[in-house]
Amino acid sequence: MPLKLAIVGRPNVGKSTLFNRLAGAKLAIVDATPGVTRDRKHAKGRLGDLDLELIDTAGFEDVHDSSLEARMREQTEAAIAEADVILFLIDARAGITPLDEHFASLLRRTDKPVILAANKCEGSAGNAGVYESFSLGLGDPLAISAEEGDGLSDLFQALVQAVPDAETDEAPLGDKPIKLAIIGRPNAGKSTLVNALLGEDRMLTGPEAGITRDAISAFFDWGGQRYELVDTAGVRRKAKVEGKLEQLSVMDSIRSIRFGQVCALVMDQAEAFEKQDLVLADLISREGRALIFVLAKWDQAKDGNARFKELKERLEDALPQLSGSPLVRVSALGGQGLEKLMAAVSEAHRDWNARVKTPDLNRWLRHAIEKHPPPAVHGRPIKPRYIAQIKSRPPTFVLMSSRGTELPEHYRRYLINGIRDAFKLGGAAIRLIVRESRNPYADESAER
């Protein structure tokens, strides 16, 4: 049986646009004029491998008389009663309105699963509205664009979680190639490592720095998992980049960081964690990619245990925000360390895709605050109230807090490191967004 999905919200938030996209046809009239849809409209739809029965509704108006608006509200209430799941749409660009808040208070009382979606999130214009929508008390909002089709994969996952017995034929993660970018300075051993992983001399290698110029893509299998691997040109400090050809190669390498899901930063163990390595690691982190540090040419290291301890301490001192990222030793020519490297890649990719349940996050937050309360600023306390994950790839969290804009940076780092340790997200870049909080249930308490 298809899953009955009612799309509800105040007028002009994009309900009919989303209805048409999920139905795969322009069945509902779409116009900027509020109130175009008046009756509830049914259609068959599909999202991924999930069959849907879609219900488009009139924009909700808080009217209880004999007017047309009141009758439209009754149509919306009938759709809610009929549906298996309710998708509550808000306009992220307009922000939360009093009508959104009133509608949310009604939906919090229903026994049906409710998914909150912030529409019109093209680009970054809707970010503020997404963060503000946490105040509605309906859980983690999805950032979507019905017009562009963005965020529909997150909607699919939310529907499957809301109705666990919904039948899907979604392909397991292992059937999709993991995109692995090999990054580093010239002559660090990147191409030698690529050849070892591919099992063939696909890349030219040699003592000369800068042999590789183009980003070279190749597929390979390891442990039953498919990988798409990209070897890149070495990236030197900007002052040392010579000529247009090398500039193009460097630009291609930086693009490959954005291509990769996991980035392996390859360093010659004799020269590891020099300034350019730190710059590349910071760039990979800012791009939100999972990061693995690879110490190449390990067969040439003298007193390996002492050298590894020294490099680990250098990582913790120079890049404390990335100290949880794996540090792997390899000797590509001899094939040593490749199993550990690929195990680290698989684990980092899993961390990058991780989802943490909101109740688990808030239990952790209470413990973290008890252990180390946030400092008072200007004599006034800061009170973190609620945390939720809003996306993965990389794991991104929103913390709602009183006076959140004044939360010190060192306490923000404490929370990020706490999330990394508590939920074992070592290889993933973690983003934490702090926003001012408001109690979504305050009005309801006053009503009672």
Tab-separated table of C-alpha atoms in Angstrom:
chain	number	residue	atom	x	y	z
A	1	MET	CA	0.000	0.000	0.000
A	2	PRO	CA	1.315	3.501	-0.800
A	3	LEU	CA	2.147	5.798	2.083
A	4	LYS	CA	-0.418	8.613	2.496
A	5	LEU	CA	1.453	11.910	2.786
A	6	ALA	CA	-0.440	15.145	3.545
A	7	ILE	CA	1.463	18.335	2.650
A	8	VAL	CA	0.272	21.114	4.952
A	9	GLY	CA	1.230	24.658	5.902
A	10	ARG	CA	0.106	28.252	5.702
A	11	PRO	CA	-0.614	29.787	2.277
A	12	ASN	CA	2.142	30.312	-0.299
A	13	VAL	CA	4.931	28.240	1.276
A	14	GLY	CA	5.315	25.992	-1.796
A	15	LYS	CA	3.002	23.073	-1.001
A	16	SER	CA	1.685	22.685	-4.549
A	17	THR	CA	5.185	22.993	-6.024
A	18	LEU	CA	6.350	20.104	-3.852
A	19	PHE	CA	3.156	18.152	-4.631
A	20	ASN	CA	3.865	18.489	-8.375
A	21	ARG	CA	7.507	17.468	-7.986
A	22	LEU	CA	6.661	14.323	-6.018
A	23	ALA	CA	3.843	13.504	-8.433
A	24	GLY	CA	6.153	13.968	-11.417
A	25	ALA	CA	3.608	16.178	-13.209
A	26	LYS	CA	2.104	19.656	-12.956
A	27	LEU	CA	-1.191	18.555	-11.419
A	28	ALA	CA	-1.704	21.485	-9.029
A	29	ILE	CA	-1.794	25.138	-10.091
A	30	VAL	CA	1.224	27.057	-8.808
A	31	ASP	CA	1.129	30.831	-8.466
A	32	ALA	CA	2.572	33.487	-6.181
A	33	THR	CA	-0.946	34.510	-5.170
A	34	PRO	CA	-1.815	33.029	-1.755
A	35	GLY	CA	-4.869	30.760	-1.592
A	36	VAL	CA	-4.796	29.288	-5.123
A	37	THR	CA	-5.383	25.768	-3.751
A	38	ARG	CA	-8.752	25.422	-2.025
A	39	ASP	CA	-9.725	21.754	-2.115
A	40	ARG	CA	-7.492	18.918	-1.060
A	41	LYS	CA	-6.049	17.188	-4.107
A	42	HIS	CA	-4.910	13.543	-4.321
A	43	ALA	CA	-2.306	12.056	-6.665
A	44	LYS	CA	0.067	9.122	-6.839
A	45	GLY	CA	3.720	9.940	-6.346
A	46	ARG	CA	7.080	8.339	-5.807
A	47	LEU	CA	10.208	9.299	-3.896
A	48	GLY	CA	13.166	7.000	-4.383
A	49	ASP	CA	11.659	3.526	-4.083
A	50	LEU	CA	8.777	4.672	-1.893
A	51	ASP	CA	5.250	4.737	-3.350
A	52	LEU	CA	3.183	7.673	-2.099
A	53	GLU	CA	-0.407	8.822	-2.109
A	54	LEU	CA	-0.003	12.599	-2.041
A	55	ILE	CA	-2.547	14.976	-0.529
A	56	ASP	CA	-2.169	18.663	-1.412
A	57	THR	CA	-4.047	20.990	0.929
A	58	ALA	CA	-5.249	24.558	1.091
A	59	GLY	CA	-3.121	26.992	3.029
A	60	PHE	CA	-4.076	26.812	6.693
A	61	GLU	CA	-5.971	29.818	8.023
A	62	ASP	CA	-6.967	30.132	11.693
A	63	VAL	CA	-10.609	30.918	10.925
A	64	HIS	CA	-13.620	29.225	12.561
A	65	ASP	CA	-16.696	30.836	10.985
A	66	SER	CA	-18.750	30.044	7.878
A	67	SER	CA	-16.341	31.773	5.473
A	68	LEU	CA	-14.496	30.191	2.540
A	69	GLU	CA	-11.247	30.325	4.548
A	70	ALA	CA	-12.879	28.358	7.385
A	71	ARG	CA	-14.093	25.685	4.963
A	72	MET	CA	-10.569	25.472	3.487
A	73	ARG	CA	-9.223	24.933	7.010
A	74	GLU	CA	-11.676	22.050	7.450
A	75	GLN	CA	-10.305	20.471	4.242
A	76	THR	CA	-6.793	20.662	5.700
A	77	GLU	CA	-7.930	19.079	8.966
A	78	ALA	CA	-9.575	16.253	6.990
A	79	ALA	CA	-6.310	15.630	5.131
A	80	ILE	CA	-4.437	15.404	8.442
A	81	ALA	CA	-6.954	12.880	9.749
A	82	GLU	CA	-6.633	10.808	6.562
A	83	ALA	CA	-2.843	10.798	6.238
A	84	ASP	CA	-0.234	8.333	7.512
A	85	VAL	CA	2.425	11.067	7.719
A	86	ILE	CA	2.095	14.857	7.789
A	87	LEU	CA	4.673	17.030	6.035
A	88	PHE	CA	4.533	20.525	7.556
A	89	LEU	CA	6.033	23.057	5.166
A	90	ILE	CA	7.295	26.511	6.128
A	91	ASP	CA	8.904	29.237	4.011
A	92	ALA	CA	12.533	29.418	5.163
A	93	ARG	CA	13.064	32.766	3.442
A	94	ALA	CA	10.135	34.412	5.203
A	95	GLY	CA	10.972	32.887	8.593
A	96	ILE	CA	8.519	31.728	11.245
A	97	THR	CA	5.193	33.587	11.345
A	98	PRO	CA	2.497	33.560	14.058
A	99	LEU	CA	0.358	31.363	11.801
A	100	ASP	CA	3.221	28.827	11.520
A	101	GLU	CA	3.451	28.809	15.316
A	102	HIS	CA	-0.304	28.282	15.721
A	103	PHE	CA	-0.330	25.459	13.166
A	104	ALA	CA	2.683	23.839	14.868
A	105	SER	CA	0.876	23.891	18.234
A	106	LEU	CA	-1.996	21.943	16.635
A	107	LEU	CA	0.319	19.423	14.994
A	108	ARG	CA	2.179	18.772	18.251
A	109	ARG	CA	-1.098	17.411	19.635
A	110	THR	CA	-1.715	14.933	16.820
A	111	ASP	CA	-0.779	11.281	17.141
A	112	LYS	CA	0.442	11.193	13.515
A	113	PRO	CA	4.160	11.407	12.592
A	114	VAL	CA	4.998	14.995	11.608
A	115	ILE	CA	7.972	15.935	9.410
A	116	LEU	CA	8.985	19.595	9.462
A	117	ALA	CA	10.455	20.909	6.192
A	118	ALA	CA	11.823	24.395	5.541
A	119	ASN	CA	11.180	25.131	1.860
A	120	LYS	CA	12.836	27.662	-0.496
A	121	CYS	CA	16.344	26.863	0.758
A	122	GLU	CA	18.057	27.501	-2.568
A	123	GLY	CA	21.613	28.648	-1.847
A	124	SER	CA	22.063	30.037	1.660
A	125	ALA	CA	19.088	32.438	1.646
A	126	GLY	CA	16.961	30.156	3.816
A	127	ASN	CA	19.543	29.186	6.457
A	128	ALA	CA	18.223	31.598	9.090
A	129	GLY	CA	14.682	30.262	8.637
A	130	VAL	CA	15.883	26.656	9.031
A	131	TYR	CA	17.559	27.453	12.356
A	132	GLU	CA	14.549	29.483	13.523
A	133	SER	CA	12.189	26.582	12.780
A	134	PHE	CA	13.692	24.530	15.611
A	135	SER	CA	11.622	26.791	17.879
A	136	LEU	CA	8.428	25.141	16.576
A	137	GLY	CA	9.110	22.073	18.730
A	138	LEU	CA	8.565	19.565	15.909
A	139	GLY	CA	12.039	18.052	15.854
A	140	ASP	CA	14.769	18.431	13.270
A	141	PRO	CA	13.741	20.455	10.196
A	142	LEU	CA	14.677	19.362	6.688
A	143	ALA	CA	16.134	22.041	4.417
A	144	ILE	CA	14.567	21.541	0.984
A	145	SER	CA	13.821	23.343	-2.257
A	146	ALA	CA	10.661	22.101	-3.959
A	147	GLU	CA	11.512	24.298	-6.939
A	148	GLU	CA	15.019	22.870	-7.447
A	149	GLY	CA	14.464	19.390	-5.985
A	150	ASP	CA	17.101	19.857	-3.272
A	151	GLY	CA	16.870	17.901	-0.022
A	152	LEU	CA	14.543	15.170	-1.334
A	153	SER	CA	16.963	12.416	-0.298
A	154	ASP	CA	16.707	13.705	3.293
A	155	LEU	CA	12.916	13.706	2.948
A	156	PHE	CA	13.041	10.080	1.788
A	157	GLN	CA	15.072	9.083	4.860
A	158	ALA	CA	12.703	10.994	7.149
A	159	LEU	CA	9.680	9.199	5.671
A	160	VAL	CA	11.316	5.792	6.095
A	161	GLN	CA	12.167	6.621	9.721
A	162	ALA	CA	8.665	7.956	10.394
A	163	VAL	CA	7.083	4.754	9.052
A	164	PRO	CA	9.670	1.985	9.599
A	165	ASP	CA	7.570	-0.688	7.891
A	166	ALA	CA	7.325	1.334	4.647
A	167	GLU	CA	8.470	-0.914	1.810
A	168	THR	CA	11.526	0.271	-0.153
A	169	ASP	CA	14.101	-1.285	-2.436
A	170	GLU	CA	16.846	1.196	-1.616
A	171	ALA	CA	20.316	0.005	-2.580
A	172	PRO	CA	22.643	-0.595	0.364
A	173	LEU	CA	25.429	1.905	0.947
A	174	GLY	CA	28.059	-0.621	-0.155
A	175	ASP	CA	26.694	-0.593	-3.728
A	176	LYS	CA	27.631	3.065	-4.161
A	177	PRO	CA	31.253	4.024	-4.854
A	178	ILE	CA	33.038	5.951	-2.114
A	179	LYS	CA	34.822	8.955	-3.614
A	180	LEU	CA	38.409	9.045	-2.350
A	181	ALA	CA	40.682	11.994	-3.205
A	182	ILE	CA	44.452	11.653	-2.742
A	183	ILE	CA	45.864	15.072	-1.774
A	184	GLY	CA	49.322	16.281	-0.822
A	185	ARG	CA	52.456	18.224	-1.678
A	186	PRO	CA	54.608	17.275	-4.692
A	187	ASN	CA	56.648	14.091	-4.362
A	188	ALA	CA	54.930	13.029	-1.147
A	189	GLY	CA	54.174	9.566	-2.558
A	190	LYS	CA	50.620	10.063	-3.823
A	191	SER	CA	50.977	8.358	-7.214
A	192	THR	CA	52.903	5.442	-5.728
A	193	LEU	CA	50.068	4.942	-3.255
A	194	VAL	CA	47.477	5.092	-6.052
A	195	ASN	CA	49.347	2.436	-8.055
A	196	ALA	CA	49.492	0.199	-4.978
A	197	LEU	CA	45.735	0.527	-4.410
A	198	LEU	CA	44.913	-0.110	-8.084
A	199	GLY	CA	47.371	-2.992	-8.352
A	200	GLU	CA	48.921	-1.608	-11.539
A	201	ASP	CA	51.319	1.120	-12.678
A	202	ARG	CA	48.552	3.481	-13.658
A	203	MET	CA	50.435	6.649	-12.610
A	204	LEU	CA	53.926	7.766	-13.557
A	205	THR	CA	56.221	7.908	-10.535
A	206	GLY	CA	59.768	9.035	-9.989
A	207	PRO	CA	62.044	11.303	-7.952
A	208	GLU	CA	61.036	14.374	-9.962
A	209	ALA	CA	58.458	16.565	-8.202
A	210	GLY	CA	55.338	17.492	-10.133
A	211	ILE	CA	55.067	14.538	-12.566
A	212	THR	CA	51.276	14.379	-12.131
A	213	ARG	CA	49.498	17.402	-13.607
A	214	ASP	CA	45.871	16.380	-14.144
A	215	ALA	CA	43.512	14.927	-11.567
A	216	ILE	CA	43.267	11.268	-12.679
A	217	SER	CA	40.150	9.250	-11.829
A	218	ALA	CA	39.991	5.455	-11.531
A	219	PHE	CA	37.688	2.833	-10.011
A	220	PHE	CA	38.729	-0.109	-7.859
A	221	ASP	CA	37.226	-2.580	-5.383
A	222	TRP	CA	38.467	-3.233	-1.872
A	223	GLY	CA	36.828	-5.520	0.677
A	224	GLY	CA	33.609	-5.719	-1.339
A	225	GLN	CA	33.277	-1.922	-1.564
A	226	ARG	CA	33.559	0.062	-4.801
A	227	TYR	CA	35.771	3.182	-4.747
A	228	GLU	CA	36.234	6.061	-7.163
A	229	LEU	CA	39.747	7.322	-6.611
A	230	VAL	CA	41.277	10.611	-7.771
A	231	ASP	CA	45.010	11.247	-7.775
A	232	THR	CA	45.860	14.944	-7.872
A	233	ALA	CA	48.804	17.159	-8.692
A	234	GLY	CA	50.951	18.156	-5.738
A	235	VAL	CA	49.995	21.478	-4.151
A	236	ARG	CA	52.893	23.755	-3.241
A	237	ARG	CA	52.801	27.040	-1.373
A	238	LYS	CA	51.314	29.803	-3.499
A	239	ALA	CA	54.618	31.712	-3.598
A	240	LYS	CA	56.344	28.692	-5.173
A	241	VAL	CA	53.742	27.961	-7.852
A	242	GLU	CA	55.391	28.656	-11.195
A	243	GLY	CA	53.685	29.153	-14.541
A	244	LYS	CA	50.130	28.871	-15.784
A	245	LEU	CA	50.261	25.068	-16.165
A	246	GLU	CA	51.091	24.515	-12.491
A	247	GLN	CA	48.445	27.056	-11.482
A	248	LEU	CA	45.843	25.057	-13.430
A	249	SER	CA	47.050	21.827	-11.816
A	250	VAL	CA	46.717	23.326	-8.341
A	251	MET	CA	43.195	24.567	-9.129
A	252	ASP	CA	42.325	21.059	-10.362
A	253	SER	CA	43.592	19.582	-7.089
A	254	ILE	CA	41.485	21.968	-5.010
A	255	ARG	CA	38.429	21.036	-7.088
A	256	SER	CA	39.196	17.388	-6.316
A	257	ILE	CA	38.899	18.113	-2.599
A	258	ARG	CA	35.324	19.214	-3.256
A	259	PHE	CA	34.783	16.066	-5.355
A	260	GLY	CA	35.995	13.720	-2.642
A	261	GLN	CA	33.902	12.359	0.174
A	262	VAL	CA	37.039	11.160	1.957
A	263	CYS	CA	40.371	12.959	1.449
A	264	ALA	CA	43.641	11.190	2.184
A	265	LEU	CA	46.318	13.808	2.885
A	266	VAL	CA	49.553	12.069	1.934
A	267	MET	CA	52.775	13.311	3.558
A	268	ASP	CA	56.356	12.094	3.313
A	269	GLN	CA	56.988	10.948	6.897
A	270	ALA	CA	60.339	12.775	6.886
A	271	GLU	CA	58.631	16.142	6.215
A	272	ALA	CA	55.139	15.632	7.615
A	273	PHE	CA	52.974	18.429	9.014
A	274	GLU	CA	54.885	21.281	7.437
A	275	LYS	CA	53.002	24.523	6.833
A	276	GLN	CA	51.500	23.496	3.474
A	277	ASP	CA	50.216	20.222	4.956
A	278	LEU	CA	48.445	22.218	7.666
A	279	VAL	CA	46.935	24.564	5.060
A	280	LEU	CA	45.625	21.606	3.022
A	281	ALA	CA	44.209	19.893	6.125
A	282	ASP	CA	42.397	23.082	7.113
A	283	LEU	CA	41.002	23.457	3.566
A	284	ILE	CA	39.724	19.859	3.567
A	285	SER	CA	38.080	20.440	6.949
A	286	ARG	CA	36.463	23.718	5.858
A	287	GLU	CA	35.093	21.969	2.769
A	288	GLY	CA	33.440	19.487	5.151
A	289	ARG	CA	35.217	16.363	3.887
A	290	ALA	CA	36.291	13.374	5.959
A	291	LEU	CA	40.071	13.511	6.462
A	292	ILE	CA	42.747	10.858	6.898
A	293	PHE	CA	46.412	11.710	7.456
A	294	VAL	CA	48.713	9.291	5.597
A	295	LEU	CA	52.378	9.013	6.551
A	296	ALA	CA	53.996	7.712	3.360
A	297	LYS	CA	57.450	6.126	2.857
A	298	TRP	CA	57.252	4.681	6.372
A	299	ASP	CA	59.849	2.042	5.486
A	300	GLN	CA	62.409	4.882	5.520
A	301	ALA	CA	61.548	6.002	9.060
A	302	LYS	CA	64.210	5.465	11.715
A	303	ASP	CA	62.925	4.313	15.111
A	304	GLY	CA	59.365	4.098	13.855
A	305	ASN	CA	57.599	4.071	17.237
A	306	ALA	CA	59.343	7.227	18.437
A	307	ARG	CA	58.767	8.941	15.078
A	308	PHE	CA	55.053	8.067	15.097
A	309	LYS	CA	54.634	9.405	18.647
A	310	GLU	CA	56.416	12.621	17.628
A	311	LEU	CA	54.152	13.132	14.588
A	312	LYS	CA	51.000	12.358	16.583
A	313	GLU	CA	51.969	15.040	19.120
A	314	ARG	CA	52.681	17.475	16.276
A	315	LEU	CA	49.192	16.849	14.891
A	316	GLU	CA	47.569	17.462	18.281
A	317	ASP	CA	49.527	20.700	18.766
A	318	ALA	CA	49.124	22.136	15.248
A	319	LEU	CA	45.587	20.964	14.429
A	320	PRO	CA	43.785	20.227	17.718
A	321	GLN	CA	40.396	20.469	15.967
A	322	LEU	CA	41.456	17.583	13.677
A	323	SER	CA	43.359	15.465	16.184
A	324	GLY	CA	40.598	12.838	16.063
A	325	SER	CA	41.294	12.150	12.374
A	326	PRO	CA	43.080	8.839	11.691
A	327	LEU	CA	46.875	8.872	11.298
A	328	VAL	CA	47.955	5.922	9.147
A	329	ARG	CA	51.456	4.665	8.261
A	330	VAL	CA	52.036	3.162	4.814
A	331	SER	CA	54.856	1.976	2.604
A	332	ALA	CA	53.211	1.813	-0.796
A	333	LEU	CA	56.184	0.253	-2.600
A	334	GLY	CA	56.084	-2.722	-0.251
A	335	GLY	CA	52.294	-2.741	0.090
A	336	GLN	CA	52.514	-2.242	3.840
A	337	GLY	CA	49.716	-0.492	5.726
A	338	LEU	CA	47.188	-0.559	2.867
A	339	GLU	CA	44.684	-2.679	4.800
A	340	LYS	CA	44.743	-0.242	7.725
A	341	LEU	CA	44.446	2.712	5.344
A	342	MET	CA	41.356	1.326	3.596
A	343	ALA	CA	39.776	0.362	6.913
A	344	ALA	CA	40.287	3.982	8.019
A	345	VAL	CA	38.753	5.256	4.755
A	346	SER	CA	35.674	3.064	5.252
A	347	GLU	CA	35.272	4.163	8.874
A	348	ALA	CA	35.772	7.855	8.011
A	349	HIS	CA	33.128	7.605	5.286
A	350	ARG	CA	30.741	6.000	7.774
A	351	ASP	CA	31.415	8.835	10.261
A	352	TRP	CA	30.859	11.409	7.505
A	353	ASN	CA	27.405	9.924	6.822
A	354	ALA	CA	26.546	9.446	10.508
A	355	ARG	CA	23.197	10.430	11.995
A	356	VAL	CA	22.869	10.827	15.762
A	357	LYS	CA	19.413	10.545	17.334
A	358	THR	CA	18.139	13.726	18.927
A	359	PRO	CA	17.334	12.105	22.338
A	360	ASP	CA	20.883	10.699	22.518
A	361	LEU	CA	22.334	14.116	21.674
A	362	ASN	CA	20.334	15.872	24.368
A	363	ARG	CA	21.244	13.285	27.012
A	364	TRP	CA	24.880	13.871	26.077
A	365	LEU	CA	24.381	17.667	26.194
A	366	ARG	CA	22.985	17.549	29.733
A	367	HIS	CA	25.965	15.468	30.866
A	368	ALA	CA	28.456	17.769	29.081
A	369	ILE	CA	26.939	20.856	30.740
A	370	GLU	CA	26.966	19.230	34.194
A	371	LYS	CA	30.599	18.244	33.742
A	372	HIS	CA	31.702	21.645	32.455
A	373	PRO	CA	29.069	24.442	32.559
A	374	PRO	CA	29.429	27.273	30.048
A	375	PRO	CA	31.045	30.398	31.511
A	376	ALA	CA	28.981	33.432	32.417
A	377	VAL	CA	29.438	36.428	30.137
A	378	HIS	CA	29.149	39.889	31.719
A	379	GLY	CA	27.852	38.187	34.841
A	380	ARG	CA	24.914	36.544	33.052
A	381	PRO	CA	24.669	32.760	32.517
A	382	ILE	CA	24.462	31.096	29.110
A	383	LYS	CA	22.019	28.165	29.087
A	384	PRO	CA	22.239	25.614	26.240
A	385	ARG	CA	18.758	24.084	25.933
A	386	TYR	CA	18.500	21.780	22.940
A	387	ILE	CA	20.717	20.231	20.263
A	388	ALA	CA	19.822	18.404	17.062
A	389	GLN	CA	21.569	17.190	13.940
A	390	ILE	CA	20.274	18.935	10.827
A	391	LYS	CA	22.328	17.111	8.200
A	392	SER	CA	25.125	14.638	7.571
A	393	ARG	CA	27.963	14.733	5.018
A	394	PRO	CA	29.461	16.274	7.170
A	395	PRO	CA	27.586	15.870	10.477
A	396	THR	CA	26.098	19.299	11.213
A	397	PHE	CA	24.416	20.204	14.487
A	398	VAL	CA	22.356	23.159	15.721
A	399	LEU	CA	22.551	24.147	19.394
A	400	MET	CA	19.704	26.295	20.718
A	401	SER	CA	20.871	28.328	23.696
A	402	SER	CA	19.878	31.393	25.632
A	403	ARG	CA	22.316	34.164	24.668
A	404	GLY	CA	23.751	31.726	22.152
A	405	THR	CA	25.544	34.413	20.138
A	406	GLU	CA	27.755	35.053	23.182
A	407	LEU	CA	28.864	31.434	23.623
A	408	PRO	CA	32.699	31.558	23.741
A	409	GLU	CA	34.646	29.852	20.977
A	410	HIS	CA	36.569	27.646	23.422
A	411	TYR	CA	33.281	26.252	24.802
A	412	ARG	CA	32.042	25.636	21.257
A	413	ARG	CA	35.233	23.608	20.608
A	414	TYR	CA	34.605	21.717	23.866
A	415	LEU	CA	31.153	20.713	22.612
A	416	ILE	CA	32.445	19.712	19.159
A	417	ASN	CA	35.169	17.539	20.667
A	418	GLY	CA	32.612	16.070	23.055
A	419	ILE	CA	30.316	15.094	20.180
A	420	ARG	CA	33.266	13.570	18.318
A	421	ASP	CA	34.337	11.487	21.329
A	422	ALA	CA	30.870	10.484	22.567
A	423	PHE	CA	29.556	9.335	19.196
A	424	LYS	CA	32.873	8.129	17.722
A	425	LEU	CA	33.005	10.512	14.752
A	426	GLY	CA	36.800	10.634	14.560
A	427	GLY	CA	37.310	11.086	10.809
A	428	ALA	CA	34.481	13.511	10.079
A	429	ALA	CA	34.522	17.289	10.045
A	430	ILE	CA	31.886	18.391	12.555
A	431	ARG	CA	29.980	21.643	12.268
A	432	LEU	CA	28.148	23.234	15.191
A	433	ILE	CA	25.798	26.181	14.642
A	434	VAL	CA	24.702	28.067	17.759
A	435	ARG	CA	21.412	29.962	17.731
A	436	GLU	CA	19.307	31.895	20.235
A	437	SER	CA	16.582	29.709	21.697
A	438	ARG	CA	12.942	30.265	22.513
A	439	ASN	CA	10.623	27.874	24.342
A	440	PRO	CA	8.152	26.526	21.731
A	441	TYR	CA	5.765	25.304	24.449
A	442	ALA	CA	5.505	28.588	26.344
A	443	ASP	CA	2.297	29.660	24.604
A	444	GLU	CA	0.651	26.283	25.174
A	445	SER	CA	1.492	26.409	28.894
A	446	ALA	CA	-0.080	29.828	29.099
A	447	GLU	CA	-3.227	28.540	27.373
A	448	ARG	CA	-3.610	25.760	29.905
